[in-house]
mmCIF file of C-alpha atoms in Angstrom:
data_model
loop_
_atom_site.group_PDB
_atom_site.id
_atom_site.type_symbol
_atom_site.label_atom_id
_atom_site.label_comp_id
_atom_site.label_asym_id
_atom_site.label_seq_id
_atom_site.Cartn_x
_atom_site.Cartn_y
_atom_site.Cartn_z
ATOM 1 C CA GLU A 1445 -7.815 -9.603 -14.854
ATOM 2 C CA GLY A 1446 -5.651 -12.793 -14.056
ATOM 3 C CA ASP A 1447 -2.832 -12.183 -11.609
ATOM 4 C CA THR A 1448 -4.166 -8.971 -10.686
ATOM 5 C CA ALA A 1449 -7.678 -9.844 -10.005
ATOM 6 C CA GLU A 1450 -6.376 -12.551 -7.727
ATOM 7 C CA ALA A 1451 -4.160 -10.275 -6.011
ATOM 8 C CA LEU A 1452 -7.212 -7.965 -5.271
ATOM 9 C CA ASP A 1453 -9.295 -10.529 -3.986
ATOM 10 C CA GLN A 1454 -6.456 -11.841 -1.455
ATOM 11 C CA ILE A 1455 -6.290 -7.984 -0.444
ATOM 12 C CA VAL A 1456 -9.948 -7.781 0.108
ATOM 13 C CA GLU A 1457 -9.888 -11.115 2.125
ATOM 14 C CA ALA A 1458 -6.940 -10.564 4.382
ATOM 15 C CA ASP A 1459 -6.837 -9.611 8.147
ATOM 16 C CA ALA A 1460 -3.513 -7.897 8.327
ATOM 17 C CA TYR A 1461 -1.159 -6.533 5.699
ATOM 18 C CA LEU A 1462 2.611 -6.149 5.416
ATOM 19 C CA VAL A 1463 3.851 -4.164 2.216
ATOM 20 C CA GLY A 1464 7.225 -4.130 1.227
ATOM 21 C CA THR A 1465 8.734 -2.417 -1.953
ATOM 22 C CA PRO A 1466 12.174 -1.166 -3.079
ATOM 23 C CA VAL A 1467 12.684 2.531 -3.301
ATOM 24 C CA TYR A 1468 13.286 3.817 -6.652
ATOM 25 C CA ARG A 1469 14.162 7.780 -7.254
ATOM 26 C CA GLY A 1470 12.679 8.411 -3.944
ATOM 27 C CA SER A 1471 9.396 6.557 -4.288
ATOM 28 C CA TYR A 1472 7.838 3.130 -4.171
ATOM 29 C CA SER A 1473 7.625 0.816 -7.000
ATOM 30 C CA GLY A 1474 5.422 1.470 -10.097
ATOM 31 C CA ALA A 1475 4.161 -1.999 -9.677
ATOM 32 C CA LEU A 1476 2.768 -1.166 -6.012
ATOM 33 C CA LYS A 1477 1.377 2.454 -7.482
ATOM 34 C CA ASN A 1478 -0.458 0.060 -10.226
ATOM 35 C CA LEU A 1479 -1.762 -2.094 -7.539
ATOM 36 C CA LEU A 1480 -2.937 0.597 -5.313
ATOM 37 C CA ASP A 1481 -4.659 2.262 -7.898
ATOM 38 C CA MET A 1482 -7.107 -0.652 -8.280
ATOM 39 C CA ILE A 1483 -7.872 -1.048 -4.436
ATOM 40 C CA PRO A 1484 -11.489 0.058 -3.481
ATOM 41 C CA ARG A 1485 -12.247 2.768 -1.426
ATOM 42 C CA GLY A 1486 -15.697 1.981 0.258
ATOM 43 C CA GLU A 1487 -18.103 4.395 -0.145
ATOM 44 C CA TRP A 1488 -16.480 5.855 -3.404
ATOM 45 C CA GLN A 1489 -16.459 2.633 -4.876
ATOM 46 C CA GLY A 1490 -18.809 0.096 -3.533
ATOM 47 C CA ASP A 1491 -18.805 -0.987 0.004
ATOM 48 C CA VAL A 1492 -15.295 -2.887 -0.059
ATOM 49 C CA ALA A 1493 -12.657 -0.963 1.629
ATOM 50 C CA PRO A 1494 -9.895 -3.424 2.857
ATOM 51 C CA PHE A 1495 -7.410 -0.906 4.085
ATOM 52 C CA GLU A 1496 -10.022 1.042 6.343
ATOM 53 C CA ASN A 1497 -8.940 1.028 9.895
ATOM 54 C CA ALA A 1498 -6.411 -1.733 9.049
ATOM 55 C CA ALA A 1499 -3.035 -1.909 10.438
ATOM 56 C CA VAL A 1500 -0.550 -1.978 7.542
ATOM 57 C CA GLY A 1501 3.083 -2.638 8.379
ATOM 58 C CA LEU A 1502 5.526 -1.061 5.801
ATOM 59 C CA VAL A 1503 8.822 -2.177 4.528
ATOM 60 C CA ALA A 1504 11.195 -0.508 2.194
ATOM 61 C CA THR A 1505 14.684 -0.982 0.987
ATOM 62 C CA GLY A 1506 16.752 1.484 -0.812
ATOM 63 C CA ALA A 1507 20.269 2.020 -1.957
ATOM 64 C CA THR A 1508 21.121 5.057 0.403
ATOM 65 C CA ASP A 1509 20.014 6.143 3.816
ATOM 66 C CA HIS A 1510 17.940 9.027 2.355
ATOM 67 C CA HIS A 1511 15.613 6.460 0.719
ATOM 68 C CA PHE A 1512 13.902 5.899 4.297
ATOM 69 C CA LEU A 1513 12.065 9.200 3.444
ATOM 70 C CA ALA A 1514 9.896 7.567 0.829
ATOM 71 C CA VAL A 1515 8.084 5.808 3.585
ATOM 72 C CA ASP A 1516 7.063 8.897 5.492
ATOM 73 C CA GLN A 1517 6.785 10.872 2.586
ATOM 74 C CA GLU A 1518 5.026 8.451 -0.067
ATOM 75 C CA LEU A 1519 3.954 5.189 1.476
ATOM 76 C CA ARG A 1520 2.298 6.671 4.733
ATOM 77 C CA PRO A 1521 0.386 9.225 2.688
ATOM 78 C CA ALA A 1522 -0.789 6.645 0.159
ATOM 79 C CA PHE A 1523 -2.241 4.082 2.973
ATOM 80 C CA ALA A 1524 -3.812 6.999 4.806
ATOM 81 C CA PHE A 1525 -5.716 7.663 1.671
ATOM 82 C CA PHE A 1526 -7.409 4.463 2.204
ATOM 83 C CA GLY A 1527 -8.091 4.977 6.318
ATOM 84 C CA ALA A 1528 -5.236 2.559 7.151
ATOM 85 C CA HIS A 1529 -3.048 2.707 10.335
ATOM 86 C CA THR A 1530 0.554 2.332 9.243
ATOM 87 C CA VAL A 1531 3.473 0.843 11.397
ATOM 88 C CA GLY A 1532 7.076 0.389 10.612
ATOM 89 C CA GLY A 1533 9.104 1.500 7.858
#
């Protein structure tokens, strides 16, 4: 509903993606997790799979040098789940 529905519509219609998040306690934000939980996955949830075979740029900010691990251990696997090809980090 509301802003979330509008965000999902924009994700489905987009040609490319750049995802940015702060790192908190070694993971991406809860708001991003909430949004990812609503992204359709194609054959399992209708025929829409916006991230499948899409390039997704990843950007994260954190308070320490070790927060970069959240990109490789959390974000890349999350987008691999959707069939995306991730770059950056």
